[in-house]
Short mmCIF file of C-alpha atoms and ligand atoms in Angstrom, two decimals:
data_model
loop_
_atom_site.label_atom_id
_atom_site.label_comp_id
_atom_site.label_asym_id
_atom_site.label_seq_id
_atom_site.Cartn_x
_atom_site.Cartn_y
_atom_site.Cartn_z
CA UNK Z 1 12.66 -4.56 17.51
CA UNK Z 2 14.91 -8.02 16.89
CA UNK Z 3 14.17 -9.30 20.81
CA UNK Z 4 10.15 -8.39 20.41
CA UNK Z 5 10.23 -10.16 17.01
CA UNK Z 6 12.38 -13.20 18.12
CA UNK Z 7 9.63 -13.36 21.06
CA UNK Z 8 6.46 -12.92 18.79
CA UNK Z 9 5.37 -9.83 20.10
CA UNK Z 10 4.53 -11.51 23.57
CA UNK Z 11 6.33 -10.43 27.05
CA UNK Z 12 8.31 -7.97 25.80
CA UNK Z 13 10.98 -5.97 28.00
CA UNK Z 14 12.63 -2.64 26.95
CA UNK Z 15 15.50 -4.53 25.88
CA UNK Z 16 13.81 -6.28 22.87
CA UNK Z 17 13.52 -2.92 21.39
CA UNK Z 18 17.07 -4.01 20.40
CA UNK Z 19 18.42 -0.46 20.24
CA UNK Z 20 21.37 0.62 17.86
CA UNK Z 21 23.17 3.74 18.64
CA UNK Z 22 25.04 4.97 15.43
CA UNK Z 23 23.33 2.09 13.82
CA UNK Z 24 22.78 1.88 10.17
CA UNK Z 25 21.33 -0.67 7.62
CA UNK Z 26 21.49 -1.70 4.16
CA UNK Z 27 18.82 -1.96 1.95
CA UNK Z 28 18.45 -4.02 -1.73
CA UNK Z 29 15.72 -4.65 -3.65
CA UNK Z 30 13.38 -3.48 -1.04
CA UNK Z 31 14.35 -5.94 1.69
CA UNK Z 32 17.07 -5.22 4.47
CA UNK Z 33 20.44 -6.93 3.44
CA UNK Z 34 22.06 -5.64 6.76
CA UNK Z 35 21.41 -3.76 10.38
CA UNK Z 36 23.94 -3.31 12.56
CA UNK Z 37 26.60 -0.59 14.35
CA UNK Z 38 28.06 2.11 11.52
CA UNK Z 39 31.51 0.70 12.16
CA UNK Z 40 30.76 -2.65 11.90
CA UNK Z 41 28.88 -2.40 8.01
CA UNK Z 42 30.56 -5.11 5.67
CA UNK Z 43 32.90 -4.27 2.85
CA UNK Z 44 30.53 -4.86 0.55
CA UNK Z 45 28.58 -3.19 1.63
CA UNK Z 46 30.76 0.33 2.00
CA UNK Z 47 31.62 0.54 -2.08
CA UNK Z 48 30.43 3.11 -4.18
CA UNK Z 49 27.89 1.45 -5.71
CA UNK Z 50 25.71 1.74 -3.05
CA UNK Z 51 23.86 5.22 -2.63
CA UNK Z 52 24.35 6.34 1.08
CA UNK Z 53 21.70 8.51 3.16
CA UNK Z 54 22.98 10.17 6.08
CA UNK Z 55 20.02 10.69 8.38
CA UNK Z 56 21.35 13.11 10.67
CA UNK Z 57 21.48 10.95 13.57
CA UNK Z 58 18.28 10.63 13.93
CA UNK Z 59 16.08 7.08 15.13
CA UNK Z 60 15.11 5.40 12.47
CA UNK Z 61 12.58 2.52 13.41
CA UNK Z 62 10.12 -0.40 11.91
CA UNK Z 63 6.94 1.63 10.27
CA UNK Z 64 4.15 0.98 11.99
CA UNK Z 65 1.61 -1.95 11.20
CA UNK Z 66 -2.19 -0.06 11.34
CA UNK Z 67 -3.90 -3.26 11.75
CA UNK Z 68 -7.75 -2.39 12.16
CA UNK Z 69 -9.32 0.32 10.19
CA UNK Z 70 -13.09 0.91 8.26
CA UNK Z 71 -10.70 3.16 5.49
CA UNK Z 72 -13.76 3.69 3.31
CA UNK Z 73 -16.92 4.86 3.94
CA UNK Z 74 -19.08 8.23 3.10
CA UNK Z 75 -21.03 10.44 5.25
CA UNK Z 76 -20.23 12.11 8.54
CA UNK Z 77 -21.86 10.77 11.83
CA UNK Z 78 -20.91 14.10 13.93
CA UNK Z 79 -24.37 14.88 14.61
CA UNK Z 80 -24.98 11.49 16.38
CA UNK Z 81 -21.82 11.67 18.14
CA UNK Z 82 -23.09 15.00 19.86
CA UNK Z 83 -26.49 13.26 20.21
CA UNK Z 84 -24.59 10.44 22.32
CA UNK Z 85 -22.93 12.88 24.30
CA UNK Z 86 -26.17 14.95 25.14
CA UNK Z 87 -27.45 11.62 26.02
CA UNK Z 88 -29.01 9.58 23.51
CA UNK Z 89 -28.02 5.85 23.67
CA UNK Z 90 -26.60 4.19 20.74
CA UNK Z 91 -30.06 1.64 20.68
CA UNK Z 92 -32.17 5.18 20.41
CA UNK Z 93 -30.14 6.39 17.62
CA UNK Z 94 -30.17 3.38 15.46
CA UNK Z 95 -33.60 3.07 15.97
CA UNK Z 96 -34.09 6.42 14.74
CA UNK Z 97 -32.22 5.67 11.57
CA UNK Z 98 -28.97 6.11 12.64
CA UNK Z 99 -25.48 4.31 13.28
CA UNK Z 100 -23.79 1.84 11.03
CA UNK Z 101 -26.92 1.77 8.68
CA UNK Z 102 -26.84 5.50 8.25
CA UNK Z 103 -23.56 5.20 7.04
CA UNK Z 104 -24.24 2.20 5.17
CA UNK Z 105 -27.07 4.59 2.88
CA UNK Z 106 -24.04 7.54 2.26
CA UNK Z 107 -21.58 4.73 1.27
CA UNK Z 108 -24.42 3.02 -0.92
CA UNK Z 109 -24.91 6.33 -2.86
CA UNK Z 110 -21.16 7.22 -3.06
CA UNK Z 111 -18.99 6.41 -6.52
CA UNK Z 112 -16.42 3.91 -6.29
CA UNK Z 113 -13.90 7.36 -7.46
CA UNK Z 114 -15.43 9.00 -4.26
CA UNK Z 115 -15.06 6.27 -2.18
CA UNK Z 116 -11.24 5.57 -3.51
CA UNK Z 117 -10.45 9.70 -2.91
CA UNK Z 118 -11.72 9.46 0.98
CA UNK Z 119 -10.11 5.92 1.77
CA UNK Z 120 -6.40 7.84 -0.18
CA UNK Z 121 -7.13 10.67 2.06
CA UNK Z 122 -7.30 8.61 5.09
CA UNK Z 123 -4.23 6.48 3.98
CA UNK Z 124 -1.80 9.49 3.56
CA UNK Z 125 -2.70 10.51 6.84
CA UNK Z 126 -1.89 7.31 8.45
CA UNK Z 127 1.54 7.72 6.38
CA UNK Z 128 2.28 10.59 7.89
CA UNK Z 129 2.36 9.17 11.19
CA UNK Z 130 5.11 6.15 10.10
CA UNK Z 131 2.56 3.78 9.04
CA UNK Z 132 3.63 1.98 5.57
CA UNK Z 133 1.08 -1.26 6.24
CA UNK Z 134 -2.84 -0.89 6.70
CA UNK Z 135 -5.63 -3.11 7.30
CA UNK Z 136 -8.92 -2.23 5.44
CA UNK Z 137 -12.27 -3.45 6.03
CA UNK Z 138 -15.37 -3.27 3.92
CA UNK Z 139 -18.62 -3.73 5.64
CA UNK Z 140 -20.52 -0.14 4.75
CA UNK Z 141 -22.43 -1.53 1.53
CA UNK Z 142 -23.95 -4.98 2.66
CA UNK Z 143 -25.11 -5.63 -0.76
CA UNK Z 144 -22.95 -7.72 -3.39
CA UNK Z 145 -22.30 -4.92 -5.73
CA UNK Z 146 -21.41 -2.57 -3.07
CA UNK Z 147 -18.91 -4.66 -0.68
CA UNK Z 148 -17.02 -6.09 -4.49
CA UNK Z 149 -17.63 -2.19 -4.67
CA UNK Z 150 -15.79 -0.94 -1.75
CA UNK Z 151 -13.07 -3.66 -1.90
CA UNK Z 152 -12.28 -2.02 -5.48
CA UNK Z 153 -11.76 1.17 -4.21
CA UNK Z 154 -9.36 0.00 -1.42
CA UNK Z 155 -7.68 -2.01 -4.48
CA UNK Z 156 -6.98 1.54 -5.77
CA UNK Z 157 -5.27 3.17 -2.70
CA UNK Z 158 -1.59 4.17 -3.27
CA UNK Z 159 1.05 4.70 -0.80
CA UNK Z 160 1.21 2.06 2.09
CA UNK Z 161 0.65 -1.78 1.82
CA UNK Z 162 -3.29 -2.20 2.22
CA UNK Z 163 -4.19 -5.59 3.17
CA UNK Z 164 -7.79 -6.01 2.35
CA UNK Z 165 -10.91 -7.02 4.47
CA UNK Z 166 -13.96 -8.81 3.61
CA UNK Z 167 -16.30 -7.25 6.43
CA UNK Z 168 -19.80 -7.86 4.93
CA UNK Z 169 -20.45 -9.62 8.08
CA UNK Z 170 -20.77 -6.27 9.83
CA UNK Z 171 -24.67 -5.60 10.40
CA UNK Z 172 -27.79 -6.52 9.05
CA UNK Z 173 -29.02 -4.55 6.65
CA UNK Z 174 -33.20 -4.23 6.84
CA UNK Z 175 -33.77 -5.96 3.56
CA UNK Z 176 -31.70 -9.33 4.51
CA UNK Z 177 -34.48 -11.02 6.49
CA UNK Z 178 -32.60 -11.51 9.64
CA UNK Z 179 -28.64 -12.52 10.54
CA UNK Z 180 -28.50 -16.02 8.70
CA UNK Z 181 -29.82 -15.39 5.52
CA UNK Z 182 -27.38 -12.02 5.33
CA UNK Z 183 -24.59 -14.25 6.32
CA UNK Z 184 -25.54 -16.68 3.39
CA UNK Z 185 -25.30 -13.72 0.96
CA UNK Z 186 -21.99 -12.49 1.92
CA UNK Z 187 -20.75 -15.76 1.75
CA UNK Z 188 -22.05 -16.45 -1.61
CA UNK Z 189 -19.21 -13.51 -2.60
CA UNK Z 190 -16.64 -15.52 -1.19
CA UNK Z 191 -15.54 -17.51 -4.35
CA UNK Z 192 -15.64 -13.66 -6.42
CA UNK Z 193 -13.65 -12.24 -3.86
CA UNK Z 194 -11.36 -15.02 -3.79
CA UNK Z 195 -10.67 -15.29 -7.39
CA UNK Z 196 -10.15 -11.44 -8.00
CA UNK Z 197 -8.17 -11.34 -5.02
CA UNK Z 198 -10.10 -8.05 -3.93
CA UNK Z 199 -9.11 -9.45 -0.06
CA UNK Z 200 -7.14 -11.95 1.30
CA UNK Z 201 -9.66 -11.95 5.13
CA UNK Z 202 -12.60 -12.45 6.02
CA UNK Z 203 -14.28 -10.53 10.03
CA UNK Z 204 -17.15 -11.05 11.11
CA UNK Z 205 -18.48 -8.97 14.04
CA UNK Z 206 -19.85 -11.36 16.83
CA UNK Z 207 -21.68 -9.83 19.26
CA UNK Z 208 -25.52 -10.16 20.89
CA UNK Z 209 -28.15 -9.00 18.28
CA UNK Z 210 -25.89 -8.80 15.37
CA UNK Z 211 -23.85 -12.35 14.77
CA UNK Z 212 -23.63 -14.66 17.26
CA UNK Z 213 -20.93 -17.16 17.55
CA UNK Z 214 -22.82 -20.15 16.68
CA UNK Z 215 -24.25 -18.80 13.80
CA UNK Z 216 -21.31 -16.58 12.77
CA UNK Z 217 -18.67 -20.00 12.88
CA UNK Z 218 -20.14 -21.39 10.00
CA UNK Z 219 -19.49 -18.32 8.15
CA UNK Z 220 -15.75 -17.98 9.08
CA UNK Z 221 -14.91 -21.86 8.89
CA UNK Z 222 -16.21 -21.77 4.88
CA UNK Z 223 -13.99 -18.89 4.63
CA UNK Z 224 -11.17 -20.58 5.88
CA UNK Z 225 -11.99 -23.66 3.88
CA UNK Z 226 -11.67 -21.36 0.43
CA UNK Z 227 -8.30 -20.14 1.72
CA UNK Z 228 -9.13 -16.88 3.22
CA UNK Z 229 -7.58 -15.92 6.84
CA UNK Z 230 -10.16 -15.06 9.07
CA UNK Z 231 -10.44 -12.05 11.88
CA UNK Z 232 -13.36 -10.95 14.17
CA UNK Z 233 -14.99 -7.95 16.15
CA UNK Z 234 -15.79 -9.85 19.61
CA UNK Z 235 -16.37 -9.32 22.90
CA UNK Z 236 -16.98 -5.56 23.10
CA UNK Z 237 -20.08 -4.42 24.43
CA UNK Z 238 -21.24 -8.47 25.49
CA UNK Z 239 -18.98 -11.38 26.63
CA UNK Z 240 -20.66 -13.73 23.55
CA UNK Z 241 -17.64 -16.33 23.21
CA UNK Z 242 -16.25 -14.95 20.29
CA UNK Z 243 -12.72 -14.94 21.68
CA UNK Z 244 -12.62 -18.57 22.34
CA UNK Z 245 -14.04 -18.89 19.13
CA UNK Z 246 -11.55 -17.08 17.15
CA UNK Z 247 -8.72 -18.77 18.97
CA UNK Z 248 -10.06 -22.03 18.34
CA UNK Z 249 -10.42 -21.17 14.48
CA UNK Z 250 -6.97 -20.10 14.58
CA UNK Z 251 -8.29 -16.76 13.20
CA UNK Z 252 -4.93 -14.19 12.74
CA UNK Z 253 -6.73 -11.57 15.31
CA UNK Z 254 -9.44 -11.12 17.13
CA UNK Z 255 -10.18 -7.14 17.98
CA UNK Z 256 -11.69 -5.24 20.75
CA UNK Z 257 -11.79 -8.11 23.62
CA UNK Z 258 -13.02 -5.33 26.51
CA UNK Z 259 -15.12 -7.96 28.34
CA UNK Z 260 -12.44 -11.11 28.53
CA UNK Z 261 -12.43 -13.23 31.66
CA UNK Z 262 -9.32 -15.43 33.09
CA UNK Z 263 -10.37 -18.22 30.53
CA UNK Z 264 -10.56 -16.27 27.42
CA UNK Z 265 -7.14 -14.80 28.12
CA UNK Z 266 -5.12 -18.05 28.10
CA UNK Z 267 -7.45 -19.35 25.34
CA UNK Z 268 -5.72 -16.48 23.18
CA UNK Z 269 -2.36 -16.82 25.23
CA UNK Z 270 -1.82 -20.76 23.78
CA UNK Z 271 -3.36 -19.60 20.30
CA UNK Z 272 -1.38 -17.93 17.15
CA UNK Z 273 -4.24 -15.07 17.37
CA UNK Z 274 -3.20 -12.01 17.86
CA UNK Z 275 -5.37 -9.75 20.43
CA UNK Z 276 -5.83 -6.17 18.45
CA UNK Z 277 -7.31 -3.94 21.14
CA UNK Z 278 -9.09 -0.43 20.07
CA UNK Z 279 -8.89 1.73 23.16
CA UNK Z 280 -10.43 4.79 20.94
CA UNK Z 281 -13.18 3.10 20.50
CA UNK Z 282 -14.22 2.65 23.81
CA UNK Z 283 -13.15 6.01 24.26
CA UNK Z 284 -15.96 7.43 22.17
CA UNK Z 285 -18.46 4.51 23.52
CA UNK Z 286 -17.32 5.41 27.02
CA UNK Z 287 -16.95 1.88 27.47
CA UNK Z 288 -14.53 0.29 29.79
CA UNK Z 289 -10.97 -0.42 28.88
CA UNK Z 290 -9.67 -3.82 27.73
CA UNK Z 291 -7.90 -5.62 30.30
CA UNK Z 292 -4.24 -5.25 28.50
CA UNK Z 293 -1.99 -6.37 31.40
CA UNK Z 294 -4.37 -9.86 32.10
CA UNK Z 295 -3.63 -10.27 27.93
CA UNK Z 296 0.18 -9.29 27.97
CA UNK Z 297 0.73 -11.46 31.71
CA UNK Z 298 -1.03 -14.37 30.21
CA UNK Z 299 1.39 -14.28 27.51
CA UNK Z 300 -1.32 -13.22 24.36
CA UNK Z 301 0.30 -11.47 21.61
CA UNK Z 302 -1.12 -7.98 21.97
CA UNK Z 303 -1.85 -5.40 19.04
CA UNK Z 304 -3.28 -1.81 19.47
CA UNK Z 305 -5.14 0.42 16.25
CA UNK Z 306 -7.27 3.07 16.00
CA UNK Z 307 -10.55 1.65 14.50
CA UNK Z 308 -11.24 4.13 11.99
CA UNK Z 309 -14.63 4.69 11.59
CA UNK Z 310 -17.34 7.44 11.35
CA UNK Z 311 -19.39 6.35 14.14
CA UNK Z 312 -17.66 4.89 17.32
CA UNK Z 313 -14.11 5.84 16.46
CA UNK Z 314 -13.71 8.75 14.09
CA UNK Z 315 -10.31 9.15 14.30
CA UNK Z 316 -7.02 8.25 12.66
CA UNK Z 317 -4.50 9.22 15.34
CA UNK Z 318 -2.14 6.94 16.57
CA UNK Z 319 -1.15 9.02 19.47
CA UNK Z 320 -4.70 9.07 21.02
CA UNK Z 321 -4.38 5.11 20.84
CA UNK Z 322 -0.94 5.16 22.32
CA UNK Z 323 -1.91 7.56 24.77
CA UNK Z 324 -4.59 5.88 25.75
CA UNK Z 325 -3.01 2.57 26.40
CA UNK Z 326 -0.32 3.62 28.71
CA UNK Z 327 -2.36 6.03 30.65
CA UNK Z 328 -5.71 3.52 30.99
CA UNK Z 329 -4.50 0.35 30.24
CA UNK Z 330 -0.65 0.59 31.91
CA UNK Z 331 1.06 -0.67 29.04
CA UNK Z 332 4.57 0.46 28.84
CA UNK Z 333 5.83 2.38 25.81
CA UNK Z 334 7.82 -0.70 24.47
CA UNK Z 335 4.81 -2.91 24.67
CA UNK Z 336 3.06 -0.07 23.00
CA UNK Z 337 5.69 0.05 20.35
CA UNK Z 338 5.51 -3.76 19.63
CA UNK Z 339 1.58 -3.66 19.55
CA UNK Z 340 2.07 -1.45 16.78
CA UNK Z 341 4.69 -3.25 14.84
CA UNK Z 342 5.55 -6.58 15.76
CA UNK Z 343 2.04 -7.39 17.05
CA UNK Z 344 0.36 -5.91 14.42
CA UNK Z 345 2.61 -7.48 11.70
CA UNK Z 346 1.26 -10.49 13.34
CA UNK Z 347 -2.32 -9.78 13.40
CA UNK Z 348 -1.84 -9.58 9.56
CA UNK Z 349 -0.22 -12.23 8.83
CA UNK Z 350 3.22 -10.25 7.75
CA UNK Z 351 5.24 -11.22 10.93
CA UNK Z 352 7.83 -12.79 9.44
CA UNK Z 353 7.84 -9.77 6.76
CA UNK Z 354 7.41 -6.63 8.36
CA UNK Z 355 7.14 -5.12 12.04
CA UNK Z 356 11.07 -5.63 12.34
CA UNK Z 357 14.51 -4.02 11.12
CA UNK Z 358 15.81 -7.14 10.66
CA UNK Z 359 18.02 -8.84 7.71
CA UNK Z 360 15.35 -10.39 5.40
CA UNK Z 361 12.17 -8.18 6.34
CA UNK Z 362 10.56 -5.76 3.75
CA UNK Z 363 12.70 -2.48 4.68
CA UNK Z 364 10.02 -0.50 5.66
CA UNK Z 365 10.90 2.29 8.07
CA UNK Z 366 9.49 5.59 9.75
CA UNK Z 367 12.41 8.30 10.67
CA UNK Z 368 11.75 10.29 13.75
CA UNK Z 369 11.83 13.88 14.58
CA UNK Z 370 12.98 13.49 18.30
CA UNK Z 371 13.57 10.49 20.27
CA UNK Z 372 11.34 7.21 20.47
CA UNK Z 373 10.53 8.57 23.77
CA UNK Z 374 8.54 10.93 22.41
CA UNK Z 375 6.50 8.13 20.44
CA UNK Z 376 2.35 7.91 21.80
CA UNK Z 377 2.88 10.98 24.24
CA UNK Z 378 1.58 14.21 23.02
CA UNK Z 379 -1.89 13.50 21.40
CA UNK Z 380 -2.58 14.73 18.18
CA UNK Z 381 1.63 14.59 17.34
CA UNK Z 382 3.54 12.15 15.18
CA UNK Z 383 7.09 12.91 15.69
CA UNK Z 384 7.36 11.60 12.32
CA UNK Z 385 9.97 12.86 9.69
CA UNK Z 386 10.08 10.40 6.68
CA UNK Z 387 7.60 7.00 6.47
CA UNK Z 388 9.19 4.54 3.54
CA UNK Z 389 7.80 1.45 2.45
CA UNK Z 390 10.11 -1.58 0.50
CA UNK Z 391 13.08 1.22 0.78
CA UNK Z 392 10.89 3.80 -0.76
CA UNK Z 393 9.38 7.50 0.63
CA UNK Z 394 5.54 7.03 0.83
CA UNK Z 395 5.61 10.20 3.29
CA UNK Z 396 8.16 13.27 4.14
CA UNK Z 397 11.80 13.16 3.48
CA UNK Z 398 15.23 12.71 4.59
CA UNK Z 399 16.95 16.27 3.97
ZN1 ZN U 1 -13.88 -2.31 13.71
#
C-alpha cells in the first residue's frame, strides 16, 4: 500500500497497492524497520539475532483499519428488523418504543462487565477478519453515568487498537427536554472525558429531527476547542448540510454521506476529512447507495466500515461491506482495499501510523489464506490466516 499511502488514500490505481513478490520485512520494537524484496534485506538485518518467520509464501498485507463501529451495546433488535421487513417503517417502530431508544433501555440496565464481555466478543471477531485498529462509539446510555459508563468498558477491550468515541450526541433521550438542552449535557462531560482520556473524538449525528447542523456546530466546535477530534453521522436519510459542515470544521471523517450533491463532494475533496461510507447500513435501511465514484472522481479520501450496530446494521462482516461496494457502488478492489486501510487510517487520525507496510508505521499486519484477490468476494469469508498488531498475534497463527 506505499503508492495509496504516498497519495492519501485518494485516486488510487492498482499499482499503489505497491505489490512485493517474495517480499519480506523487518520488524523492531513494534514498528517496521524494513520492507522490501527477500534478496535485497540488509546485512543487518540477516544476523542471527533476529528471529525469522517463514510465512509460506503467503500475502502478507496492512491489517485493516475498522473505522466506524457502535462495539457496545445490549439487547437484540431482531424482532424490529423482521417488523421492518414485514413492513413497518422505522418512524412506526420508534414510536412504538422501539429503535435506538430500545436499545438505549438494555444498555442502561447492562453492567459495565457485561457490556465489556459483548464489545470483546465483537472485537475478536473483527480480529479475525485482519482488523488490528477499531473505532468505538458510545451513544447507547445518553445519561452521564452511562456514556463515562460505556467508554469504560471499551477502555477494557483487549486485542486490537480501540480508538474511542464520544457519541452521546446520538438521539434524544425522552427525559432531555428536546435536542439543545441534551447537547448541553453531553457537553458538560467533555472536560471528564478529556481528562481521563476515556476518548480522544467526539460524533455527533446530524440529521432532520435529531441534531441539526446549526445547533449540532456549537457542540463539535467546543469539542474541538478542548482538544478532541471531531467526526459526524450526516447526510443519510436527509441532505441537512452536515457534510459541508464537517469539512469546514476540519472534522477527521464524516460517515454515511448517501444523499451528497456535486457541491458537497468537492467540499470534502479540498478538505483533510475523510468520507467513511457504510453501505450495510443502507443495506438493512434499503436506502440508496452512496455515490462512491462522484467521492473517489472528485478526489475525497474515501473509507468503507461496517457500522456495527443492533438496529440498522447488525453485522460485523467486512466482506458484506466489500461486497457491497464493488457490486453497488463500482469501486474497484484496490480502492476497496485502501478504504479499509489507508483511508481508514486516515479517518482516525493514524495515517501516518498505520494503514501501510511501510518503514516507520506500527507493523501491524493480516496474513492471508489465498490471494488478495480473494479479499471482499465471498460474503461471510475472511481469507484471513494470522491478524498481528505492533508485531504481535492478536488473531490465528503463522504455522
Ligand atoms: Zn454509526
Amino acid at each position: 500500500l506505499r503508492g495509496a499511502a504516498e497519495k492519501g488514500g485518494r485516486r488510487v490505481e492498482a499499482a499503489d497497492l505497491g505489490q512485493i513478490n517474495d517480499g519480506c520485512f523487518v520488524e523492531l520494537g513494534g514498528r517496521i524497520a524494513w520492507v522490501g524484496r527477500r534478496r535485497d534485506l540488509p546485512p543487518e538485518f540477516a544476523g542471527r539475532s533476529c528471529l525469522r518467520v517463514d510465512l509460506g509464501g503467503r500475502c502478507a498485507l496492512p491489517a485493516f483499519v475498522e473505522s466506524h463501529t457502535h462495539l457496545v451495546y445490549a439487547g437484540s433488535r431482531a424482532d424490529e428488523f423482521e417488523s421492518r421487513c414485514q413492513g413497518a417503517t422505522y418512524q412506526e417502530i420508534a414510536g412504538a418504543g422501539g429503535g435506538i431508544l430500545a436499545t438505549v433501555r438494555a444498555t442502561r440496565a447492562a453492567s459495565l462487565a457485561a457490556l465489556a464481555r459483548g464489545a470483546q466478543e465483537r472485537a475478536d471477531a473483527f480480529a479475525r477478519q485482519g482488523v488490528a485498529t477499531l473505532e468505538a462509539k458510545s451513544g447507547y446510555a445518553l445519561d452521564a453515568a452511562g456514556e463515562v459508563k460505556l467508554l469504560e468498558a471499551l477502555g477494557r477491550v483487549r486485542g486490537p487498537r480501540v480508538v474511542r468515541t464520544f457519541l452521546g450526541a446520538h438521539a434524544i433521550p425522552p427525559e432531555a427536554g428536546g435536542a439543545a438542552s441534551h447537547l448541553a449535557a453531553m457537553a458538560a462531560l467533555f472536560p471528564e472525558i478529556r481528562r481521563r482520556k476515556l476518548a480522544s473524538r467526539v460524533d455527533a449525528f446530524i440529521e432532520a429531527g435529531y441534531f441539526e447542523p446549526a445547533l449540532a456546530e456549537g457542540y463539535l466546535v467546543e469539542a474541538l476547542r478542548l482538544g478532541f477530534a471531531v467526526a459526524a453521522h450526516a447526510e443519510q436519510l436527509t441532505h441537512s448540510g452536515g457534510a459541508k459542515l464537517a469539512a469546514r470544521l476540519g472534522a477527521r471523517s464524516v460517515d454515511h454521506l448517501v444523499r451528497v450533491d456535486d457541491a458537497d463532494a468537492a467540499a470534502l475533496a479540498a478538505s483533510e476529512t475523510t468520507c467513511v461510507l457504510l453501505p450495510a447500513a443502507d443495506l438493512y435501511m434499503d436506502c440508496p447507495y452512496p455515490p462512491a465514484r462522484k467521492l473517489i472522481e472528485a478526489g475525497a479520501r474515501v473509507a468503507l466500515a461496517t457500522d456495527l450496530n443492533p438496529g440498522s446494521s447488525p453485522t460485523l462482516d467486512l466482506s458484506l461491506v466489500g461486497v457491497l461496494a464493488r457490486a453497488r457502488m463500482k469501486m474497484s478492489l484496490p480502492e476497496v482495499i485502501t478504504a479499509y486501510t489507508v483511508a481508514g487510517a486516515h479517518a482516525l487520525g493514524l495515517g501516518e501510523e498505520v494503514g501501510a507496510l511501510t518503514p516507520g508505521r506500527r507493523c501491524d499486519f493480516a496474513v492471508l489464506s489465498g490471494s488478495w484477490r480473494d479479499l471482499f468476494y465471498s460474503v461471510g469469508h475472511a481469507p484471513v490466516a494470522a491478524t498481528a498488531r505492533d508485531g504481535a498475534l492478536i488473531s490465528g497463527g503463522l504455522a
